């Protein structure tokens, strides 16, 4: 399972980034993926990610894993999004998480404590011609419930090429 994407259990990378300016929709594109977020987001760098975007209170982490890297664990081009999401859950020992489809998006949630803060994640699974993509949306535990519908909306805007 060495090749399966490990979930980045990162604290939010962006707590001090942008002011609370009004947010207009903005589409970000990089290396075969585009997503519509808001103008409050800024691109950040994180090793192991295709792209990371952060705002003052939210983060989006985009990871890609080609089918060839997943073959040793039985995940390939014929695998479903649920197969992939369940493999990610298993590989990361997320025993309290369950993959499901919500409004057309295959996803699961999990929570991580980092110091005194708790962060919650909505992890979404996507598939292109050559790879699976794990796109995660995060906010502090207190804000996550409020942001969850927005995160699902962001996930629905994803276009892979």
Short mmCIF file of N, CA and C in Angstrom, two decimals:
data_model
loop_
_atom_site.label_atom_id
_atom_site.label_comp_id
_atom_site.label_asym_id
_atom_site.label_seq_id
_atom_site.Cartn_x
_atom_site.Cartn_y
_atom_site.Cartn_z
N UNK A 1 0.81 -1.19 0.00
CA UNK A 1 0.00 0.00 0.00
C UNK A 1 0.86 1.26 0.00
N UNK A 2 2.12 1.07 -0.19
CA UNK A 2 3.05 2.19 -0.18
C UNK A 2 2.68 3.24 -1.22
N UNK A 3 2.15 2.80 -2.37
CA UNK A 3 1.90 3.75 -3.44
C UNK A 3 0.58 4.50 -3.29
N UNK A 4 -0.31 4.03 -2.45
CA UNK A 4 -1.60 4.71 -2.28
C UNK A 4 -1.40 6.04 -1.60
N UNK A 5 -2.09 7.03 -2.10
CA UNK A 5 -1.97 8.38 -1.54
C UNK A 5 -2.25 8.33 -0.05
N UNK A 6 -1.37 8.90 0.70
CA UNK A 6 -1.59 9.05 2.13
C UNK A 6 -2.27 10.40 2.34
N UNK A 7 -3.29 10.41 3.13
CA UNK A 7 -4.00 11.65 3.39
C UNK A 7 -3.08 12.60 4.13
N UNK A 8 -3.06 13.83 3.70
CA UNK A 8 -2.26 14.84 4.36
C UNK A 8 -3.02 15.32 5.57
N UNK A 9 -2.54 14.94 6.70
CA UNK A 9 -3.16 15.34 7.96
C UNK A 9 -2.50 16.65 8.40
N UNK A 10 -2.70 17.66 7.58
CA UNK A 10 -2.05 18.95 7.80
C UNK A 10 -2.98 19.88 8.54
N UNK A 11 -2.44 20.66 9.43
CA UNK A 11 -3.24 21.77 9.94
C UNK A 11 -3.50 22.70 8.77
N UNK A 12 -4.47 23.51 8.87
CA UNK A 12 -4.73 24.44 7.78
C UNK A 12 -3.48 25.24 7.50
N UNK A 13 -3.13 25.31 6.24
CA UNK A 13 -1.91 26.00 5.83
C UNK A 13 -2.09 27.50 5.76
N UNK A 14 -3.28 27.94 5.97
CA UNK A 14 -3.60 29.28 5.50
C UNK A 14 -4.32 30.16 6.50
N UNK A 15 -4.23 29.94 7.75
CA UNK A 15 -5.01 30.70 8.71
C UNK A 15 -4.75 32.20 8.66
N UNK A 16 -3.54 32.61 8.28
CA UNK A 16 -3.23 34.03 8.31
C UNK A 16 -3.09 34.64 6.92
N UNK A 17 -3.64 34.01 5.89
CA UNK A 17 -3.36 34.45 4.54
C UNK A 17 -4.09 35.71 4.09
N UNK A 18 -5.38 35.62 3.94
CA UNK A 18 -6.10 36.70 3.30
C UNK A 18 -7.06 37.39 4.23
N UNK A 19 -7.33 38.65 3.94
CA UNK A 19 -8.30 39.40 4.74
C UNK A 19 -9.71 38.91 4.42
N UNK A 20 -10.68 39.33 5.17
CA UNK A 20 -12.06 38.93 4.97
C UNK A 20 -12.74 39.77 3.90
N UNK A 21 -12.13 39.89 2.73
CA UNK A 21 -12.71 40.68 1.64
C UNK A 21 -13.90 39.94 1.05
N UNK A 22 -14.72 40.66 0.28
CA UNK A 22 -15.85 40.00 -0.36
C UNK A 22 -15.32 38.97 -1.35
N UNK A 23 -16.03 37.88 -1.47
CA UNK A 23 -15.55 36.76 -2.26
C UNK A 23 -16.35 36.63 -3.55
N UNK A 24 -15.66 36.67 -4.66
CA UNK A 24 -16.25 36.42 -5.97
C UNK A 24 -15.78 35.06 -6.44
N UNK A 25 -16.60 34.33 -7.23
CA UNK A 25 -16.14 33.03 -7.75
C UNK A 25 -14.88 33.22 -8.57
N UNK A 26 -13.94 32.30 -8.40
CA UNK A 26 -12.70 32.32 -9.18
C UNK A 26 -12.30 30.89 -9.49
N UNK A 27 -11.97 30.63 -10.75
CA UNK A 27 -11.56 29.30 -11.16
C UNK A 27 -10.05 29.22 -11.16
N UNK A 28 -9.53 28.17 -10.51
CA UNK A 28 -8.10 27.91 -10.44
C UNK A 28 -7.82 26.66 -11.28
N UNK A 29 -6.77 26.69 -12.08
CA UNK A 29 -6.40 25.55 -12.92
C UNK A 29 -4.92 25.26 -12.79
N UNK A 30 -4.61 23.97 -12.74
CA UNK A 30 -3.20 23.56 -12.67
C UNK A 30 -3.08 22.08 -13.02
N UNK A 31 -2.18 21.77 -13.89
CA UNK A 31 -1.80 20.39 -14.21
C UNK A 31 -2.98 19.44 -14.42
N UNK A 32 -3.94 19.86 -15.22
CA UNK A 32 -5.04 18.97 -15.58
C UNK A 32 -6.25 19.00 -14.68
N UNK A 33 -6.31 19.92 -13.75
CA UNK A 33 -7.48 20.02 -12.88
C UNK A 33 -7.86 21.49 -12.73
N UNK A 34 -9.16 21.75 -12.78
CA UNK A 34 -9.63 23.09 -12.48
C UNK A 34 -10.76 23.00 -11.46
N UNK A 35 -10.85 24.03 -10.63
CA UNK A 35 -11.84 24.06 -9.57
C UNK A 35 -12.26 25.51 -9.36
N UNK A 36 -13.55 25.70 -9.16
CA UNK A 36 -14.04 27.04 -8.88
C UNK A 36 -14.21 27.20 -7.38
N UNK A 37 -13.43 28.14 -6.84
CA UNK A 37 -13.48 28.48 -5.41
C UNK A 37 -13.95 29.92 -5.33
N UNK A 38 -13.30 30.74 -4.52
CA UNK A 38 -13.61 32.17 -4.47
C UNK A 38 -12.32 32.96 -4.55
N UNK A 39 -12.45 34.23 -4.73
CA UNK A 39 -11.29 35.11 -4.82
C UNK A 39 -10.54 35.23 -3.49
N UNK A 40 -11.08 34.69 -2.42
CA UNK A 40 -10.38 34.70 -1.13
C UNK A 40 -9.29 33.64 -1.06
N UNK A 41 -9.25 32.72 -2.02
CA UNK A 41 -8.25 31.67 -2.03
C UNK A 41 -6.99 32.13 -2.74
N UNK A 42 -5.89 31.54 -2.33
CA UNK A 42 -4.58 31.81 -2.91
C UNK A 42 -3.88 30.47 -3.08
N UNK A 43 -3.11 30.33 -4.15
CA UNK A 43 -2.37 29.09 -4.36
C UNK A 43 -1.18 29.03 -3.39
N UNK A 44 -1.00 27.86 -2.79
CA UNK A 44 0.10 27.60 -1.87
C UNK A 44 0.92 26.43 -2.41
N UNK A 45 2.04 26.17 -1.83
CA UNK A 45 2.88 25.03 -2.22
C UNK A 45 2.88 23.98 -1.12
N UNK A 46 2.76 22.71 -1.51
CA UNK A 46 2.86 21.61 -0.56
C UNK A 46 3.36 20.40 -1.32
N UNK A 47 4.47 19.85 -0.87
CA UNK A 47 5.04 18.67 -1.51
C UNK A 47 4.01 17.54 -1.50
N UNK A 48 3.94 16.81 -2.61
CA UNK A 48 3.03 15.68 -2.71
C UNK A 48 1.65 16.05 -3.23
N UNK A 49 1.42 17.32 -3.47
CA UNK A 49 0.13 17.77 -3.99
C UNK A 49 0.30 18.39 -5.37
N UNK A 50 -0.67 18.18 -6.23
CA UNK A 50 -0.70 18.86 -7.51
C UNK A 50 -0.92 20.34 -7.27
N UNK A 51 -1.82 20.64 -6.35
CA UNK A 51 -2.11 22.04 -6.01
C UNK A 51 -2.69 22.10 -4.61
N UNK A 52 -2.47 23.24 -3.96
CA UNK A 52 -3.08 23.53 -2.66
C UNK A 52 -3.54 24.97 -2.72
N UNK A 53 -4.77 25.19 -2.26
CA UNK A 53 -5.33 26.54 -2.22
C UNK A 53 -5.79 26.81 -0.79
N UNK A 54 -5.55 28.01 -0.33
CA UNK A 54 -5.94 28.33 1.03
C UNK A 54 -6.56 29.71 1.12
N UNK A 55 -7.45 29.85 2.06
CA UNK A 55 -8.02 31.14 2.42
C UNK A 55 -7.74 31.33 3.90
N UNK A 56 -8.34 32.33 4.47
CA UNK A 56 -8.12 32.60 5.90
C UNK A 56 -8.57 31.44 6.78
N UNK A 57 -9.61 30.72 6.35
CA UNK A 57 -10.15 29.68 7.24
C UNK A 57 -10.39 28.33 6.56
N UNK A 58 -9.96 28.18 5.31
CA UNK A 58 -10.21 26.94 4.57
C UNK A 58 -8.97 26.54 3.78
N UNK A 59 -8.90 25.25 3.47
CA UNK A 59 -7.82 24.76 2.61
C UNK A 59 -8.39 23.71 1.65
N UNK A 60 -7.80 23.65 0.46
CA UNK A 60 -8.14 22.65 -0.54
C UNK A 60 -6.83 22.03 -0.99
N UNK A 61 -6.74 20.69 -0.90
CA UNK A 61 -5.53 19.96 -1.28
C UNK A 61 -5.87 18.98 -2.39
N UNK A 62 -5.15 19.06 -3.48
CA UNK A 62 -5.42 18.24 -4.65
C UNK A 62 -4.26 17.29 -4.88
N UNK A 63 -4.58 15.99 -4.91
CA UNK A 63 -3.57 14.96 -5.11
C UNK A 63 -4.01 14.05 -6.26
N UNK A 64 -3.04 13.58 -7.01
CA UNK A 64 -3.31 12.70 -8.16
C UNK A 64 -2.48 11.44 -8.01
N UNK A 65 -3.09 10.30 -8.33
CA UNK A 65 -2.34 9.04 -8.33
C UNK A 65 -2.71 8.25 -9.57
N UNK A 66 -1.71 8.03 -10.42
CA UNK A 66 -1.95 7.30 -11.66
C UNK A 66 -2.30 5.85 -11.37
N UNK A 67 -3.11 5.28 -12.27
CA UNK A 67 -3.56 3.91 -12.09
C UNK A 67 -2.39 2.95 -11.92
N UNK A 68 -1.31 3.16 -12.67
CA UNK A 68 -0.16 2.26 -12.60
C UNK A 68 0.44 2.19 -11.19
N UNK A 69 0.34 3.26 -10.43
CA UNK A 69 0.87 3.27 -9.07
C UNK A 69 -0.04 2.53 -8.09
N UNK A 70 -1.25 2.24 -8.50
CA UNK A 70 -2.22 1.59 -7.61
C UNK A 70 -2.42 0.11 -7.92
N UNK A 71 -1.81 -0.38 -8.98
CA UNK A 71 -2.07 -1.75 -9.42
C UNK A 71 -1.72 -2.80 -8.38
N UNK A 72 -0.69 -2.56 -7.59
CA UNK A 72 -0.28 -3.57 -6.59
C UNK A 72 -1.32 -3.78 -5.49
N UNK A 73 -2.25 -2.85 -5.34
CA UNK A 73 -3.31 -3.04 -4.33
C UNK A 73 -4.67 -3.31 -4.98
N UNK A 74 -4.64 -3.61 -6.28
CA UNK A 74 -5.87 -4.00 -6.97
C UNK A 74 -6.75 -2.85 -7.42
N UNK A 75 -6.25 -1.64 -7.40
CA UNK A 75 -7.00 -0.49 -7.92
C UNK A 75 -6.45 -0.19 -9.31
N UNK A 76 -7.36 -0.09 -10.29
CA UNK A 76 -6.94 0.16 -11.67
C UNK A 76 -8.01 0.99 -12.38
N UNK A 77 -7.87 1.11 -13.68
CA UNK A 77 -8.79 1.94 -14.47
C UNK A 77 -10.23 1.44 -14.40
N UNK A 78 -10.43 0.17 -14.09
CA UNK A 78 -11.78 -0.38 -13.99
C UNK A 78 -12.40 -0.19 -12.60
N UNK A 79 -11.61 0.23 -11.63
CA UNK A 79 -12.11 0.43 -10.27
C UNK A 79 -13.05 1.63 -10.23
N UNK A 80 -13.99 1.58 -9.31
CA UNK A 80 -14.95 2.68 -9.16
C UNK A 80 -14.41 3.72 -8.20
N UNK A 81 -15.06 4.85 -8.18
CA UNK A 81 -14.70 5.89 -7.22
C UNK A 81 -14.88 5.39 -5.78
N UNK A 82 -15.92 4.61 -5.54
CA UNK A 82 -16.11 4.04 -4.20
C UNK A 82 -14.98 3.07 -3.84
N UNK A 83 -14.53 2.26 -4.82
CA UNK A 83 -13.39 1.36 -4.58
C UNK A 83 -12.18 2.18 -4.13
N UNK A 84 -11.90 3.24 -4.87
CA UNK A 84 -10.73 4.07 -4.56
C UNK A 84 -10.88 4.74 -3.20
N UNK A 85 -12.03 5.35 -2.94
CA UNK A 85 -12.24 6.03 -1.65
C UNK A 85 -12.09 5.04 -0.49
N UNK A 86 -12.64 3.85 -0.64
CA UNK A 86 -12.51 2.85 0.42
C UNK A 86 -11.05 2.41 0.60
N UNK A 87 -10.28 2.34 -0.49
CA UNK A 87 -8.86 1.99 -0.38
C UNK A 87 -8.10 3.09 0.37
N UNK A 88 -8.42 4.35 0.12
CA UNK A 88 -7.78 5.46 0.83
C UNK A 88 -8.12 5.41 2.32
N UNK A 89 -9.39 5.16 2.61
CA UNK A 89 -9.83 5.06 4.01
C UNK A 89 -9.05 3.94 4.72
N UNK A 90 -8.98 2.78 4.07
CA UNK A 90 -8.29 1.63 4.67
C UNK A 90 -6.80 1.91 4.86
N UNK A 91 -6.15 2.47 3.83
CA UNK A 91 -4.71 2.73 3.89
C UNK A 91 -4.34 3.72 4.98
N UNK A 92 -5.27 4.59 5.34
CA UNK A 92 -4.99 5.61 6.34
C UNK A 92 -5.60 5.29 7.70
N UNK A 93 -6.17 4.10 7.85
CA UNK A 93 -6.71 3.67 9.14
C UNK A 93 -7.83 4.54 9.66
N UNK A 94 -8.65 5.05 8.78
CA UNK A 94 -9.75 5.93 9.19
C UNK A 94 -10.99 5.10 9.51
N UNK A 95 -10.96 4.44 10.63
CA UNK A 95 -12.00 3.48 10.99
C UNK A 95 -13.37 4.12 11.20
N UNK A 96 -13.41 5.41 11.47
CA UNK A 96 -14.70 6.09 11.67
C UNK A 96 -15.25 6.70 10.38
N UNK A 97 -14.57 6.52 9.26
CA UNK A 97 -15.00 7.10 7.99
C UNK A 97 -15.67 6.07 7.12
N UNK A 98 -16.62 6.53 6.33
CA UNK A 98 -17.32 5.65 5.40
C UNK A 98 -17.52 6.39 4.09
N UNK A 99 -17.08 5.78 3.00
CA UNK A 99 -17.27 6.38 1.68
C UNK A 99 -18.74 6.33 1.31
N UNK A 100 -19.20 7.41 0.70
CA UNK A 100 -20.60 7.51 0.28
C UNK A 100 -20.70 8.44 -0.91
N UNK A 101 -21.84 8.43 -1.56
CA UNK A 101 -22.09 9.37 -2.63
C UNK A 101 -23.07 10.42 -2.11
N UNK A 102 -22.67 11.68 -2.20
CA UNK A 102 -23.52 12.79 -1.77
C UNK A 102 -23.72 13.73 -2.95
N UNK A 103 -24.93 13.82 -3.41
CA UNK A 103 -25.27 14.72 -4.50
C UNK A 103 -24.33 14.55 -5.69
N UNK A 104 -24.05 13.29 -6.02
CA UNK A 104 -23.22 12.97 -7.17
C UNK A 104 -21.72 12.99 -6.92
N UNK A 105 -21.28 13.23 -5.69
CA UNK A 105 -19.86 13.28 -5.35
C UNK A 105 -19.53 12.15 -4.39
N UNK A 106 -18.56 11.32 -4.75
CA UNK A 106 -18.10 10.26 -3.86
C UNK A 106 -17.13 10.89 -2.86
N UNK A 107 -17.42 10.68 -1.58
CA UNK A 107 -16.64 11.38 -0.55
C UNK A 107 -16.68 10.65 0.78
N UNK A 108 -15.87 11.15 1.70
CA UNK A 108 -15.91 10.73 3.10
C UNK A 108 -15.37 11.87 3.94
N UNK A 109 -15.67 11.84 5.22
CA UNK A 109 -15.16 12.87 6.11
C UNK A 109 -14.30 12.23 7.19
N UNK A 110 -13.43 13.04 7.76
CA UNK A 110 -12.62 12.61 8.90
C UNK A 110 -12.17 13.85 9.66
N UNK A 111 -11.73 13.63 10.88
CA UNK A 111 -11.30 14.72 11.76
C UNK A 111 -9.93 14.39 12.33
N UNK A 112 -9.11 15.44 12.48
CA UNK A 112 -7.75 15.28 13.00
C UNK A 112 -7.51 16.35 14.05
N UNK A 113 -6.89 15.95 15.16
CA UNK A 113 -6.47 16.93 16.17
C UNK A 113 -5.02 17.30 15.91
N UNK A 114 -4.74 18.59 15.97
CA UNK A 114 -3.38 19.09 15.80
C UNK A 114 -3.14 20.12 16.89
N UNK A 115 -2.42 19.71 17.92
CA UNK A 115 -2.24 20.58 19.07
C UNK A 115 -3.58 20.79 19.75
N UNK A 116 -3.95 22.02 19.96
CA UNK A 116 -5.22 22.34 20.61
C UNK A 116 -6.37 22.48 19.61
N UNK A 117 -6.07 22.43 18.33
CA UNK A 117 -7.10 22.61 17.30
C UNK A 117 -7.55 21.28 16.72
N UNK A 118 -8.78 21.28 16.25
CA UNK A 118 -9.34 20.15 15.55
C UNK A 118 -9.70 20.59 14.15
N UNK A 119 -9.30 19.80 13.16
CA UNK A 119 -9.60 20.09 11.76
C UNK A 119 -10.43 18.96 11.20
N UNK A 120 -11.43 19.32 10.42
CA UNK A 120 -12.27 18.32 9.77
C UNK A 120 -12.08 18.44 8.26
N UNK A 121 -12.21 17.31 7.59
CA UNK A 121 -11.94 17.22 6.16
C UNK A 121 -13.10 16.56 5.43
N UNK A 122 -13.41 17.08 4.26
CA UNK A 122 -14.27 16.41 3.30
C UNK A 122 -13.33 15.96 2.18
N UNK A 123 -13.13 14.66 2.05
CA UNK A 123 -12.25 14.10 1.03
C UNK A 123 -13.13 13.58 -0.10
N UNK A 124 -12.85 14.03 -1.32
CA UNK A 124 -13.65 13.64 -2.48
C UNK A 124 -12.79 12.88 -3.46
N UNK A 125 -13.39 11.87 -4.11
CA UNK A 125 -12.68 11.03 -5.08
C UNK A 125 -13.15 11.39 -6.48
N UNK A 126 -12.18 11.46 -7.40
CA UNK A 126 -12.47 11.80 -8.79
C UNK A 126 -11.60 10.90 -9.67
N UNK A 127 -11.99 10.79 -10.95
CA UNK A 127 -11.29 9.88 -11.85
C UNK A 127 -11.12 10.55 -13.21
N UNK A 128 -9.90 10.49 -13.73
CA UNK A 128 -9.63 10.96 -15.09
C UNK A 128 -9.23 9.74 -15.92
N UNK A 129 -8.80 9.96 -17.15
CA UNK A 129 -8.44 8.84 -18.02
C UNK A 129 -7.26 8.03 -17.51
N UNK A 130 -6.36 8.67 -16.75
CA UNK A 130 -5.14 7.98 -16.33
C UNK A 130 -4.93 7.88 -14.83
N UNK A 131 -5.87 8.42 -14.04
CA UNK A 131 -5.60 8.50 -12.60
C UNK A 131 -6.86 8.70 -11.77
N UNK A 132 -6.68 8.42 -10.48
CA UNK A 132 -7.65 8.84 -9.47
C UNK A 132 -7.12 10.10 -8.83
N UNK A 133 -8.02 10.94 -8.39
CA UNK A 133 -7.68 12.21 -7.73
C UNK A 133 -8.37 12.23 -6.38
N UNK A 134 -7.64 12.63 -5.36
CA UNK A 134 -8.20 12.84 -4.02
C UNK A 134 -8.14 14.33 -3.77
N UNK A 135 -9.30 14.95 -3.65
CA UNK A 135 -9.37 16.38 -3.43
C UNK A 135 -10.04 16.61 -2.09
N UNK A 136 -9.28 17.24 -1.18
CA UNK A 136 -9.73 17.40 0.20
C UNK A 136 -9.98 18.86 0.53
N UNK A 137 -11.05 19.07 1.27
CA UNK A 137 -11.46 20.40 1.72
C UNK A 137 -11.43 20.39 3.23
N UNK A 138 -10.84 21.42 3.83
CA UNK A 138 -10.65 21.41 5.27
C UNK A 138 -10.98 22.75 5.90
N UNK A 139 -11.48 22.67 7.12
CA UNK A 139 -11.72 23.85 7.96
C UNK A 139 -11.58 23.42 9.41
N UNK A 140 -11.41 24.39 10.29
CA UNK A 140 -11.33 24.03 11.71
C UNK A 140 -12.65 23.39 12.11
N UNK A 141 -12.60 22.54 13.11
CA UNK A 141 -13.76 21.77 13.53
C UNK A 141 -15.02 22.60 13.71
N UNK A 142 -14.88 23.79 14.28
CA UNK A 142 -16.04 24.64 14.53
C UNK A 142 -16.66 25.17 13.25
N UNK A 143 -15.84 25.43 12.24
CA UNK A 143 -16.31 26.00 10.98
C UNK A 143 -16.74 24.95 9.97
N UNK A 144 -16.29 23.71 10.16
CA UNK A 144 -16.49 22.69 9.14
C UNK A 144 -17.96 22.43 8.83
N UNK A 145 -18.77 22.28 9.85
CA UNK A 145 -20.18 21.99 9.61
C UNK A 145 -20.84 23.08 8.77
N UNK A 146 -20.49 24.32 9.04
CA UNK A 146 -21.00 25.46 8.29
C UNK A 146 -20.49 25.44 6.84
N UNK A 147 -19.25 25.03 6.64
CA UNK A 147 -18.61 25.05 5.32
C UNK A 147 -18.90 23.80 4.48
N UNK A 148 -19.38 22.74 5.09
CA UNK A 148 -19.57 21.47 4.38
C UNK A 148 -20.39 21.63 3.09
N UNK A 149 -21.54 22.32 3.08
CA UNK A 149 -22.28 22.48 1.82
C UNK A 149 -21.48 23.26 0.76
N UNK A 150 -20.70 24.23 1.20
CA UNK A 150 -19.86 24.99 0.28
C UNK A 150 -18.78 24.10 -0.30
N UNK A 151 -18.17 23.26 0.54
CA UNK A 151 -17.15 22.34 0.07
C UNK A 151 -17.72 21.38 -0.97
N UNK A 152 -18.93 20.89 -0.75
CA UNK A 152 -19.56 19.99 -1.71
C UNK A 152 -19.80 20.73 -3.03
N UNK A 153 -20.19 21.98 -2.96
CA UNK A 153 -20.37 22.80 -4.15
C UNK A 153 -19.04 22.96 -4.89
N UNK A 154 -17.96 23.23 -4.17
CA UNK A 154 -16.64 23.33 -4.78
C UNK A 154 -16.29 22.01 -5.48
N UNK A 155 -16.55 20.90 -4.82
CA UNK A 155 -16.22 19.57 -5.39
C UNK A 155 -16.98 19.33 -6.69
N UNK A 156 -18.20 19.80 -6.77
CA UNK A 156 -18.99 19.63 -7.98
C UNK A 156 -18.49 20.48 -9.13
N UNK A 157 -17.67 21.48 -8.85
CA UNK A 157 -17.14 22.35 -9.91
C UNK A 157 -15.87 21.80 -10.55
N UNK A 158 -15.33 20.72 -10.02
CA UNK A 158 -14.04 20.18 -10.48
C UNK A 158 -14.17 19.63 -11.90
N UNK A 159 -13.20 20.03 -12.73
CA UNK A 159 -13.10 19.51 -14.09
C UNK A 159 -11.69 18.95 -14.27
N UNK A 160 -11.61 17.71 -14.72
CA UNK A 160 -10.33 17.06 -14.97
C UNK A 160 -10.12 16.94 -16.48
N UNK A 161 -8.90 17.17 -16.90
CA UNK A 161 -8.62 17.03 -18.34
C UNK A 161 -7.52 16.02 -18.58
#
